[in-house]
Amino acid sequence: MAKKWCQIAAIVACFTLLTGCWDRRELEERTSVLAVAVDIVEGREDLYKMTVQIPIPIKIAGSSGQGGGGNSDAVKIMSVTGRTVTDAAKNLQLRLNQKLFLGHTRVLAVSEEVARRGIQDIMDSYRREPQIRRLMWPIIVKGEAASLLKIKPQLAQIPVVFLMDLIENGAKMGTIPDQTLGDYFNQTSNKSMEPFLNYVQASETEVRWKGIAVFRGHKMVGAINDIQSWSLLQLRNKQRGGDVIIPLPGTKNGFVTFRPHFVKTKLDLNEGHNNGRKQQSDHSATFYCELQGDIVEVTEDLKIPPEEFIKKMQSLFKKEMENRAKKLFTQLQKDYNSDILRLGLALRAHHYRDYWEKHDWRKDFKNFPVDAVYTIKIRRLGMEMQ
């Protein structure tokens, strides 16, 4: 019995020796990076320029009881070059007095020039790095990616925090897709869909969301604007999108604004009929989307009863939304041949033997019949109409 207890005590002692943070490192011993931007070195197609935004804790408002300075004082912008992003990170480490830490990085900005060349080599590095958060946002920047890190917004002390709030609040409102690094990895690993990323443009004092950058594999093939992106969010993600503003018929400069609040979308994969259209495939897809919302603005009075007004507006907005969806399908199929709608994923799941095995989806997507049918339900007309 005594021998048995000695063995148990020895095992417990070994367990205690195994506990602890063997790779622990104090925050003060790390240089945290909030955002990374990747560009091509001008005149050198074989070199990447990596720009990082590093916060300076002692200069951030509220840190150590000290007041904060301006935006330029709260962060440090550093740029290095390298043959790969890993090589650039190595060169950056040579200029730092502490270990580079990417565990807090929230934004990866890539210039459109780099994205159109292909970002597989860039993403390979971040996919293998265990420090990198999969909740980080990869973003395509029109122009120089480093410009996104150099903005000086008046509404936030740290520039990248302004961008983070922009995306987070847009995702909550259903107007901007919450497309993370993990989402991108999942989409590029799946043969039945294509990836997309948020597309922005930065100026000296602000950043503006312009829509979605469309990819085919790891290469950007084009972009869709904010209006088409909202149609995509409604059909793909069941999110409300932005306000819909259309001219009022029978008026010179009248407009009416519809604000969606609730979205219900169903994808119907039709088999054996083609909705009256000629097609090579015996399958087709139809999105049935119901939007419920309010009329939030009418700039001219049509002088008709509310019941008639509601029917007229529902018909007008139905036509507008279906036209927007058709333009979206044309762009994705004819212009870019990129299935960011996830139609291939649905076909692979529900029609594997009778369709998926017999077709090359990357080639056949551009000719696959897709349609959208909207139902508009206006719930409120506003206090003025009461």
Short mmCIF file of C-alpha atoms in Angstrom, two decimals:
data_model
loop_
_atom_site.label_atom_id
_atom_site.label_comp_id
_atom_site.label_asym_id
_atom_site.label_seq_id
_atom_site.Cartn_x
_atom_site.Cartn_y
_atom_site.Cartn_z
CA MET A 1 0.00 0.00 0.00
CA ALA A 2 2.81 2.41 0.90
CA LYS A 3 4.49 1.69 -2.41
CA LYS A 4 1.25 2.47 -4.26
CA TRP A 5 0.89 5.82 -2.50
CA CYS A 6 4.47 6.70 -3.33
CA GLN A 7 3.79 6.03 -7.00
CA ILE A 8 0.69 8.23 -6.93
CA ALA A 9 2.63 11.02 -5.22
CA ALA A 10 5.37 10.78 -7.84
CA ILE A 11 2.83 11.04 -10.67
CA VAL A 12 1.16 14.06 -9.07
CA ALA A 13 4.56 15.72 -8.65
CA CYS A 14 5.28 15.16 -12.34
CA PHE A 15 1.96 16.75 -13.30
CA THR A 16 2.78 19.86 -11.28
CA LEU A 17 6.08 20.18 -13.13
CA LEU A 18 4.26 20.08 -16.46
CA THR A 19 1.99 23.00 -15.65
CA GLY A 20 2.81 26.63 -16.32
CA CYS A 21 3.27 28.89 -19.33
CA TRP A 22 6.47 27.63 -20.83
CA ASP A 23 6.35 30.21 -23.63
CA ARG A 24 5.14 33.10 -21.48
CA ARG A 25 6.30 36.54 -22.52
CA GLU A 26 5.32 39.83 -20.88
CA LEU A 27 3.38 42.38 -22.92
CA GLU A 28 6.15 44.89 -22.40
CA GLU A 29 8.53 42.49 -24.15
CA ARG A 30 6.49 42.37 -27.34
CA THR A 31 5.86 44.72 -30.23
CA SER A 32 2.20 44.21 -31.11
CA VAL A 33 1.01 44.94 -34.64
CA LEU A 34 -2.59 46.06 -35.18
CA ALA A 35 -2.61 46.15 -38.97
CA VAL A 36 -0.48 44.98 -41.88
CA ALA A 37 -0.53 46.36 -45.44
CA VAL A 38 1.03 44.66 -48.46
CA ASP A 39 1.99 46.50 -51.66
CA ILE A 40 4.30 46.00 -54.62
CA VAL A 41 7.54 47.97 -54.55
CA GLU A 42 7.39 50.55 -57.31
CA GLY A 43 9.70 49.53 -60.11
CA ARG A 44 10.43 46.15 -58.51
CA GLU A 45 7.80 43.53 -59.36
CA ASP A 46 9.72 40.88 -57.40
CA LEU A 47 9.54 42.71 -54.04
CA TYR A 48 6.71 43.24 -51.57
CA LYS A 49 6.47 46.32 -49.38
CA MET A 50 5.05 45.52 -45.97
CA THR A 51 3.73 48.39 -43.84
CA VAL A 52 2.68 47.86 -40.24
CA GLN A 53 0.82 49.97 -37.70
CA ILE A 54 2.19 49.64 -34.17
CA PRO A 55 0.41 51.26 -31.21
CA ILE A 56 2.44 53.21 -28.67
CA PRO A 57 0.79 52.37 -25.32
CA ILE A 58 2.24 55.26 -23.34
CA LYS A 59 0.80 57.80 -25.83
CA ILE A 60 -2.69 56.34 -26.01
CA ALA A 61 -5.31 58.32 -24.09
CA GLY A 62 -5.82 56.92 -20.61
CA SER A 63 -2.59 54.96 -20.58
CA SER A 64 -0.65 55.32 -17.29
CA GLY A 65 -2.79 58.30 -16.37
CA GLN A 66 -1.40 60.38 -19.22
CA GLY A 67 -3.37 62.15 -21.89
CA GLY A 68 -3.10 61.03 -25.47
CA GLY A 69 -1.73 62.99 -28.34
CA GLY A 70 -2.96 63.11 -31.90
CA ASN A 71 -3.46 60.17 -34.21
CA SER A 72 0.09 60.38 -35.48
CA ASP A 73 1.44 60.22 -31.93
CA ALA A 74 -0.55 57.16 -30.86
CA VAL A 75 0.85 54.80 -33.50
CA LYS A 76 4.09 54.14 -35.31
CA ILE A 77 4.05 53.38 -39.06
CA MET A 78 6.97 51.30 -40.35
CA SER A 79 7.64 49.96 -43.85
CA VAL A 80 10.05 47.25 -45.02
CA THR A 81 10.57 45.25 -48.20
CA GLY A 82 11.10 41.58 -48.86
CA ARG A 83 10.82 38.87 -51.48
CA THR A 84 7.96 37.35 -49.48
CA VAL A 85 5.86 38.57 -46.56
CA THR A 86 7.87 36.30 -44.25
CA ASP A 87 11.09 37.79 -45.57
CA ALA A 88 9.68 41.29 -45.00
CA ALA A 89 8.67 40.37 -41.44
CA LYS A 90 12.21 39.14 -40.82
CA ASN A 91 13.62 42.44 -42.07
CA LEU A 92 11.18 44.32 -39.83
CA GLN A 93 12.31 42.35 -36.80
CA LEU A 94 15.87 43.53 -37.42
CA ARG A 95 14.66 47.11 -36.79
CA LEU A 96 12.79 46.37 -33.57
CA ASN A 97 14.09 46.07 -30.02
CA GLN A 98 11.34 43.59 -29.03
CA LYS A 99 9.86 40.45 -30.52
CA LEU A 100 7.28 41.07 -33.25
CA PHE A 101 3.84 39.81 -32.21
CA LEU A 102 0.99 39.32 -34.71
CA GLY A 103 -1.54 37.83 -32.31
CA HIS A 104 -3.36 41.18 -31.99
CA THR A 105 -3.40 41.97 -35.72
CA ARG A 106 -6.96 42.73 -36.81
CA VAL A 107 -6.59 44.01 -40.39
CA LEU A 108 -4.63 42.70 -43.38
CA ALA A 109 -4.79 45.30 -46.15
CA VAL A 110 -3.80 44.22 -49.66
CA SER A 111 -3.55 46.59 -52.60
CA GLU A 112 -5.72 45.92 -55.63
CA GLU A 113 -2.57 45.58 -57.74
CA VAL A 114 -1.34 42.73 -55.54
CA ALA A 115 -4.80 41.13 -55.39
CA ARG A 116 -5.14 41.06 -59.18
CA ARG A 117 -1.76 39.36 -59.44
CA GLY A 118 -2.85 36.77 -56.88
CA ILE A 119 -2.47 36.51 -53.10
CA GLN A 120 -1.96 32.78 -52.65
CA ASP A 121 1.67 33.21 -51.55
CA ILE A 122 0.67 35.91 -49.05
CA MET A 123 -2.17 33.86 -47.59
CA ASP A 124 0.03 30.76 -47.37
CA SER A 125 2.29 32.53 -44.89
CA TYR A 126 -0.60 33.65 -42.69
CA ARG A 127 -2.31 30.29 -42.90
CA ARG A 128 0.73 28.54 -41.46
CA GLU A 129 1.31 31.10 -38.68
CA PRO A 130 -0.38 29.96 -35.42
CA GLN A 131 -0.31 33.49 -33.98
CA ILE A 132 -2.60 34.87 -36.68
CA ARG A 133 -6.25 35.17 -35.68
CA ARG A 134 -8.75 33.65 -38.09
CA LEU A 135 -11.09 36.52 -37.11
CA MET A 136 -8.75 39.03 -38.73
CA TRP A 137 -10.22 41.00 -41.66
CA PRO A 138 -8.44 40.80 -45.02
CA ILE A 139 -9.36 43.92 -47.01
CA ILE A 140 -8.63 44.94 -50.59
CA VAL A 141 -7.64 48.60 -50.96
CA LYS A 142 -8.10 50.61 -54.12
CA GLY A 143 -4.70 52.18 -54.72
CA GLU A 144 -1.91 51.82 -52.19
CA ALA A 145 -2.70 49.49 -49.27
CA ALA A 146 -0.41 51.46 -46.94
CA SER A 147 -2.70 54.48 -47.32
CA LEU A 148 -5.27 52.64 -45.19
CA LEU A 149 -2.83 52.62 -42.27
CA LYS A 150 -1.88 56.28 -42.67
CA ILE A 151 -5.33 57.84 -42.44
CA LYS A 152 -5.92 60.37 -39.66
CA PRO A 153 -9.61 60.07 -38.73
CA GLN A 154 -10.99 62.63 -36.31
CA LEU A 155 -13.32 60.09 -34.67
CA ALA A 156 -10.71 57.64 -33.37
CA GLN A 157 -7.26 57.99 -31.90
CA ILE A 158 -5.89 54.84 -33.52
CA PRO A 159 -6.58 54.72 -37.29
CA VAL A 160 -7.15 50.98 -37.56
CA VAL A 161 -9.72 51.14 -34.73
CA PHE A 162 -11.80 53.46 -36.91
CA LEU A 163 -11.75 50.86 -39.70
CA MET A 164 -12.58 48.05 -37.26
CA ASP A 165 -15.60 49.99 -35.98
CA LEU A 166 -16.68 50.69 -39.56
CA ILE A 167 -16.75 47.00 -40.43
CA GLU A 168 -18.18 45.80 -37.11
CA ASN A 169 -21.05 48.30 -37.12
CA GLY A 170 -21.70 47.69 -40.82
CA ALA A 171 -21.89 43.95 -40.17
CA LYS A 172 -24.34 44.50 -37.29
CA MET A 173 -26.55 46.68 -39.49
CA GLY A 174 -26.37 44.17 -42.35
CA THR A 175 -24.77 46.59 -44.82
CA ILE A 176 -21.17 45.28 -44.84
CA PRO A 177 -20.21 41.58 -44.96
CA ASP A 178 -18.28 40.26 -41.97
CA GLN A 179 -15.73 38.46 -44.14
CA THR A 180 -12.84 37.17 -42.01
CA LEU A 181 -9.56 35.45 -42.77
CA GLY A 182 -11.08 32.15 -41.64
CA ASP A 183 -13.95 32.62 -44.10
CA TYR A 184 -11.47 33.23 -46.90
CA PHE A 185 -9.53 30.07 -46.03
CA ASN A 186 -12.74 28.00 -45.98
CA GLN A 187 -13.91 29.38 -49.32
CA THR A 188 -10.59 28.83 -51.11
CA SER A 189 -10.41 25.28 -49.74
CA ASN A 190 -13.86 24.43 -51.13
CA LYS A 191 -14.13 23.62 -54.84
CA SER A 192 -17.83 24.51 -54.90
CA MET A 193 -17.48 28.25 -54.16
CA GLU A 194 -15.28 31.28 -54.71
CA PRO A 195 -14.06 33.84 -52.14
CA PHE A 196 -14.68 37.56 -51.86
CA LEU A 197 -13.29 40.32 -49.64
CA ASN A 198 -14.35 43.81 -48.61
CA TYR A 199 -13.19 46.56 -50.95
CA VAL A 200 -12.33 50.04 -49.60
CA GLN A 201 -10.70 53.29 -50.61
CA ALA A 202 -8.72 55.47 -48.23
CA SER A 203 -8.09 59.21 -48.29
CA GLU A 204 -6.07 61.37 -45.93
CA THR A 205 -8.74 61.62 -43.23
CA GLU A 206 -11.22 58.81 -43.91
CA VAL A 207 -11.87 55.41 -45.40
CA ARG A 208 -14.91 54.50 -47.48
CA TRP A 209 -16.38 51.05 -48.08
CA LYS A 210 -16.90 50.73 -51.85
CA GLY A 211 -18.29 47.21 -52.14
CA ILE A 212 -16.89 43.72 -52.62
CA ALA A 213 -13.75 42.48 -54.39
CA VAL A 214 -14.63 39.33 -56.33
CA PHE A 215 -12.07 36.51 -56.55
CA ARG A 216 -11.60 33.48 -58.71
CA GLY A 217 -9.34 31.23 -56.73
CA HIS A 218 -6.75 33.46 -55.08
CA LYS A 219 -6.86 36.12 -57.79
CA MET A 220 -9.09 39.19 -57.83
CA VAL A 221 -11.06 39.37 -61.07
CA GLY A 222 -13.23 42.42 -60.41
CA ALA A 223 -15.42 44.31 -57.97
CA ILE A 224 -19.10 44.98 -57.43
CA ASN A 225 -20.35 48.29 -56.05
CA ASP A 226 -22.26 48.87 -52.82
CA ILE A 227 -25.72 48.45 -54.38
CA GLN A 228 -24.87 45.09 -55.96
CA SER A 229 -23.15 44.05 -52.74
CA TRP A 230 -26.37 44.67 -50.81
CA SER A 231 -28.22 42.39 -53.22
CA LEU A 232 -25.58 39.73 -52.60
CA LEU A 233 -25.99 40.11 -48.83
CA GLN A 234 -29.75 39.65 -49.13
CA LEU A 235 -29.58 36.59 -51.36
CA ARG A 236 -26.50 34.90 -49.90
CA ASN A 237 -26.36 35.92 -46.23
CA LYS A 238 -30.00 36.88 -45.53
CA GLN A 239 -28.92 40.34 -44.40
CA ARG A 240 -30.95 43.46 -45.08
CA GLY A 241 -28.51 45.53 -47.13
CA GLY A 242 -28.83 49.30 -47.44
CA ASP A 243 -31.69 51.69 -48.12
CA VAL A 244 -33.35 51.52 -51.54
CA ILE A 245 -33.97 54.90 -53.19
CA ILE A 246 -35.95 55.10 -56.45
CA PRO A 247 -37.59 57.93 -58.43
CA LEU A 248 -41.30 58.52 -57.88
CA PRO A 249 -43.22 57.92 -61.12
CA GLY A 250 -45.22 60.86 -62.38
CA THR A 251 -43.02 63.43 -60.65
CA LYS A 252 -40.13 65.55 -61.89
CA ASN A 253 -37.70 65.25 -58.97
CA GLY A 254 -39.56 63.05 -56.50
CA PHE A 255 -37.92 60.14 -54.69
CA VAL A 256 -39.05 57.47 -52.24
CA THR A 257 -36.81 55.54 -49.82
CA PHE A 258 -37.46 52.02 -48.56
CA ARG A 259 -35.51 50.70 -45.56
CA PRO A 260 -35.47 46.89 -45.19
CA HIS A 261 -35.56 45.50 -41.65
CA PHE A 262 -36.19 41.78 -42.07
CA VAL A 263 -34.97 39.42 -44.79
CA LYS A 264 -36.14 35.89 -45.55
CA THR A 265 -34.39 34.08 -48.41
CA LYS A 266 -34.89 30.61 -49.84
CA LEU A 267 -32.91 28.99 -52.64
CA ASP A 268 -34.89 26.66 -54.89
CA LEU A 269 -32.86 24.35 -57.12
CA ASN A 270 -35.24 23.54 -59.93
CA GLU A 271 -34.85 20.26 -61.76
CA GLY A 272 -36.32 19.34 -65.11
CA HIS A 273 -37.62 22.79 -66.14
CA ASN A 274 -36.06 26.09 -67.09
CA ASN A 275 -38.69 28.74 -66.32
CA GLY A 276 -39.34 29.24 -70.05
CA ARG A 277 -35.73 30.04 -70.96
CA LYS A 278 -33.40 28.19 -73.28
CA GLN A 279 -30.56 26.50 -71.47
CA GLN A 280 -28.06 23.73 -71.84
CA SER A 281 -28.59 22.41 -68.30
CA ASP A 282 -31.66 20.63 -66.97
CA HIS A 283 -31.19 22.44 -63.65
CA SER A 284 -31.71 26.06 -62.62
CA ALA A 285 -31.70 28.12 -59.43
CA THR A 286 -34.20 30.65 -58.14
CA PHE A 287 -33.74 32.85 -55.07
CA TYR A 288 -37.00 33.72 -53.33
CA CYS A 289 -36.35 36.77 -51.16
CA GLU A 290 -38.87 38.50 -48.93
CA LEU A 291 -38.03 41.99 -47.66
CA GLN A 292 -40.02 43.61 -44.89
CA GLY A 293 -39.38 47.27 -44.16
CA ASP A 294 -40.61 50.83 -43.90
CA ILE A 295 -41.01 53.84 -46.13
CA VAL A 296 -38.69 56.37 -44.49
CA GLU A 297 -38.82 59.19 -47.03
CA VAL A 298 -41.16 60.52 -49.73
CA THR A 299 -40.07 63.82 -51.25
CA GLU A 300 -43.32 64.51 -53.16
CA ASP A 301 -46.94 63.74 -52.28
CA LEU A 302 -48.66 61.50 -54.84
CA LYS A 303 -52.04 62.41 -53.33
CA ILE A 304 -53.37 58.86 -53.35
CA PRO A 305 -54.89 56.79 -50.48
CA PRO A 306 -52.38 54.94 -48.25
CA GLU A 307 -53.66 51.51 -49.36
CA GLU A 308 -53.09 52.33 -53.02
CA PHE A 309 -49.76 53.95 -52.19
CA ILE A 310 -48.57 50.78 -50.44
CA LYS A 311 -49.49 48.53 -53.37
CA LYS A 312 -47.84 50.87 -55.84
CA MET A 313 -44.63 51.12 -53.80
CA GLN A 314 -44.42 47.37 -53.24
CA SER A 315 -44.67 46.81 -56.98
CA LEU A 316 -42.03 49.45 -57.75
CA PHE A 317 -39.54 48.16 -55.19
CA LYS A 318 -40.10 44.56 -56.27
CA LYS A 319 -39.18 45.52 -59.83
CA GLU A 320 -36.15 47.50 -58.64
CA MET A 321 -34.77 44.69 -56.47
CA GLU A 322 -35.24 42.06 -59.18
CA ASN A 323 -33.43 44.29 -61.69
CA ARG A 324 -30.57 44.71 -59.23
CA ALA A 325 -30.34 40.94 -58.76
CA LYS A 326 -30.22 40.38 -62.54
CA LYS A 327 -27.36 42.87 -62.86
CA LEU A 328 -25.55 41.08 -60.04
CA PHE A 329 -25.95 37.69 -61.73
CA THR A 330 -24.71 39.12 -65.04
CA GLN A 331 -21.60 40.55 -63.40
CA LEU A 332 -20.75 37.39 -61.50
CA GLN A 333 -21.45 34.99 -64.36
CA LYS A 334 -20.60 36.78 -67.59
CA ASP A 335 -17.96 39.27 -66.42
CA TYR A 336 -16.15 37.44 -63.61
CA ASN A 337 -17.28 33.76 -63.77
CA SER A 338 -17.04 33.59 -59.98
CA ASP A 339 -19.59 31.80 -57.81
CA ILE A 340 -19.61 33.85 -54.63
CA LEU A 341 -23.34 33.10 -54.38
CA ARG A 342 -22.57 29.58 -53.09
CA LEU A 343 -24.76 27.96 -55.74
CA GLY A 344 -22.17 25.25 -56.28
CA LEU A 345 -22.23 24.40 -52.59
CA ALA A 346 -26.01 23.85 -52.74
CA LEU A 347 -25.79 21.79 -55.94
CA ARG A 348 -23.04 19.63 -54.50
CA ALA A 349 -25.09 19.00 -51.37
CA HIS A 350 -28.48 18.31 -52.98
CA HIS A 351 -27.76 17.25 -56.57
CA TYR A 352 -24.41 15.48 -56.37
CA ARG A 353 -25.11 12.47 -58.58
CA ASP A 354 -27.53 13.98 -61.08
CA TYR A 355 -25.59 17.21 -61.65
CA TRP A 356 -22.36 17.81 -59.72
CA GLU A 357 -20.52 14.67 -60.85
CA LYS A 358 -21.38 15.35 -64.48
CA HIS A 359 -20.29 18.99 -64.70
CA ASP A 360 -17.20 21.15 -64.24
CA TRP A 361 -18.69 23.90 -62.10
CA ARG A 362 -15.87 26.39 -62.66
CA LYS A 363 -16.67 26.28 -66.39
CA ASP A 364 -20.44 25.79 -66.25
CA PHE A 365 -21.32 28.43 -63.67
CA LYS A 366 -21.34 31.25 -66.22
CA ASN A 367 -24.13 29.55 -68.19
CA PHE A 368 -26.16 28.22 -65.27
CA PRO A 369 -29.69 29.75 -65.18
CA VAL A 370 -30.17 31.88 -62.05
CA ASP A 371 -33.15 34.04 -61.20
CA ALA A 372 -34.45 36.03 -58.23
CA VAL A 373 -38.04 36.65 -57.17
CA TYR A 374 -38.63 39.35 -54.56
CA THR A 375 -41.60 39.91 -52.29
CA ILE A 376 -41.80 43.38 -50.73
CA LYS A 377 -43.88 43.96 -47.61
CA ILE A 378 -44.17 47.56 -46.43
CA ARG A 379 -44.98 47.60 -42.73
CA ARG A 380 -45.04 51.32 -41.93
CA LEU A 381 -45.43 54.55 -43.85
CA GLY A 382 -44.18 56.88 -41.14
CA MET A 383 -46.06 59.31 -38.92
CA GLU A 384 -46.63 61.79 -41.75
CA MET A 385 -48.81 59.31 -43.66
CA GLN A 386 -51.00 58.58 -40.62
#
